Amino acid sequence: MSYFELKEPPRREDRLKACIAYGTTLGEVAGRRLRCTLADGERSFTQNSICLLLPALGTMNSIPNSVVLMHGGLGCGSSSHGGNAAVRAGNNQRWGIVKNGTWLSTGLTETDVIGGGETKLARAIIEVDRRYRPAVIFVVASCVPGIIGDDVDGVAEQVQAEVQAKILPVHCEGFKTKIWATAYDAVYHAIGKTLLPNSREISIKEKAGPLINLMNMSSMGRGDEQELERLLKVLGFDVNIFPVFADPDNMRRMTQADLSVSTCPTHDDYMLKHLKDKYGIPFIIRHMPIGIANTGKWLQDVAEFFGLGSQAQAIIACEEAELKAALEPLRSMFQGKKAFVSAGEFRALSTAILLAELGFEVVGIRAFHHDEFAEVEYEKLVRITGTDCPLNIANCQPFEEANLLRRIKPDVFLGHMNGNSTAAKLGISTHVVYNVGLNYVGYRGAYELARRLYRQLKNPRFNRNLSRFASLPYQESWYQENPFKYIKTAGGDGDE
């Protein structure tokens, strides 16, 4: 049975047996499937994490002519305010319009928790349709309706005949999973179940070339999309980017593609398998096009599917030669420098490979979770860095990160914008590992990241000065402990 026949997607803990807590080395992971999630929890002490609702909102708010209706407490969804600049910029870059993310809340109260919130939700859906006339209303189930048993799908089905917009229930009950990558499955599930047609559509318009679905589930900004479009169009391919900033009226084009290509296997496997099973569209989900070698492998795989392998080899050779010349003045700055990377698993590993290609010594990696799709990336990285590089599988947990950073003392730390403060307070130079306004992907991304790191390392004084006046909340005794002490499967006692 297809997962899309279910009301909501399964947790990644169940579907992929994904791991969210481990402390080991790259050599321990490469070449074997790591399974380390325990049924009763992963740590005897846990500091913090995030809810799957946050990454889901990043995608839903990007969809033009849509409204996100949060069914839950008033605070749920408020992170949309912080992400609105990216929504405005993304719409402007792609469509030439400045569109805010539009989200509302049913604002469930204590009375609603006792009596149920289904009536309030039905009224809210009708009012959203009347007031905004969107093409799509995402009805997002947060923790409260999941706990009290509100039937969000049933309400959507009941009200659909009264509104013009398509109603898409999205299940983001944060207490159900500790792996927030399940958010990508939740959004894909809603789109695939409700928006896409029941059968494959064949376009009557003649295509410029083979049509490729280029998957972007918040994996990259517009600059990175343009870099991959550039490489694919040189080979004669027509490109359809999905789902961020994809107009709901044009999403049907997904079913007309000749091939779907992942840009981040962590994000995309759930939807790619659905497109293959329901519409017969083959897919490629092997590499993330970050880094010199990975970009070439990614492009080569796509080209060989259409019998264009030799043409791709010529393009790759030309691009790599040009990039090598551009990087030459920068490389001396990176020699002997140590780098630590923290991000979602595929981004962390592919970025680490790129840093090694630039001349850095990769001395530590933190991945937010681990599943089967990244196994080949671990093997690639081990061939470059060796087997002893520390690996922390952690859904945040900055106390473990602080311990590792004090031990390793890297020269530069690459992490997400809201996760760089630990390294910064230790006086380590930091750089964002992902930002929709910057380039990371393809050959241009490799050069732009190198150029930014060159400038960062040329003058590292800011964070060094910051460390004189800012401190972390951990006692000195913690830095003498095993950083993985509280991970139950890492050899620690797990009982303190």
Short mmCIF file of C-alpha atoms in Angstrom, two decimals, residues 12-13 16-38 179 345 349 367-376 378-379 391-394 487 489-490:
data_model
loop_
_atom_site.label_atom_id
_atom_site.label_comp_id
_atom_site.label_asym_id
_atom_site.label_seq_id
_atom_site.Cartn_x
_atom_site.Cartn_y
_atom_site.Cartn_z
CA ARG A 12 11.04 8.61 9.77
CA GLU A 13 11.97 6.63 12.86
CA LEU A 16 13.66 4.70 7.52
CA LYS A 17 14.74 3.49 10.97
CA ALA A 18 16.59 6.80 11.12
CA CYS A 19 19.06 7.57 13.88
CA ILE A 20 19.16 10.79 15.91
CA ALA A 21 21.76 10.08 18.60
CA TYR A 22 25.24 8.71 18.20
CA GLY A 23 28.82 9.62 18.92
CA THR A 24 31.43 7.90 16.83
CA THR A 25 33.93 8.43 14.01
CA LEU A 26 33.47 8.49 10.26
CA GLY A 27 35.19 5.13 9.95
CA GLU A 28 32.59 3.55 12.23
CA VAL A 29 29.75 4.63 9.92
CA ALA A 30 31.26 4.22 6.44
CA GLY A 31 30.36 0.97 4.76
CA ARG A 32 27.63 -0.13 7.15
CA ARG A 33 24.12 0.89 8.10
CA LEU A 34 24.01 2.61 11.45
CA ARG A 35 20.95 1.99 13.60
CA CYS A 36 20.95 3.68 16.97
CA THR A 37 17.49 4.94 17.85
CA LEU A 38 16.14 3.39 21.02
CA ILE A 179 13.34 13.77 13.44
CA GLU A 345 23.26 15.06 7.15
CA LEU A 349 28.78 15.69 4.44
CA ALA A 367 24.67 15.68 11.38
CA PHE A 368 21.12 16.24 12.58
CA HIS A 369 20.16 12.63 11.87
CA HIS A 370 21.40 9.59 9.97
CA ASP A 371 19.66 7.32 7.50
CA GLU A 372 20.56 5.01 4.62
CA PHE A 373 20.76 7.68 1.91
CA ALA A 374 24.04 9.20 3.14
CA GLU A 375 26.07 6.01 3.35
CA VAL A 376 27.88 6.65 0.08
CA TYR A 378 30.48 8.76 4.40
CA GLU A 379 32.53 6.45 2.22
CA LEU A 391 30.97 12.36 14.07
CA ASN A 392 28.11 13.54 16.27
CA ILE A 393 24.57 12.57 15.26
CA ALA A 394 22.56 15.16 17.17
CA ILE A 487 23.97 9.13 24.50
CA THR A 489 24.24 3.83 22.72
CA ALA A 490 27.61 5.61 22.77
#
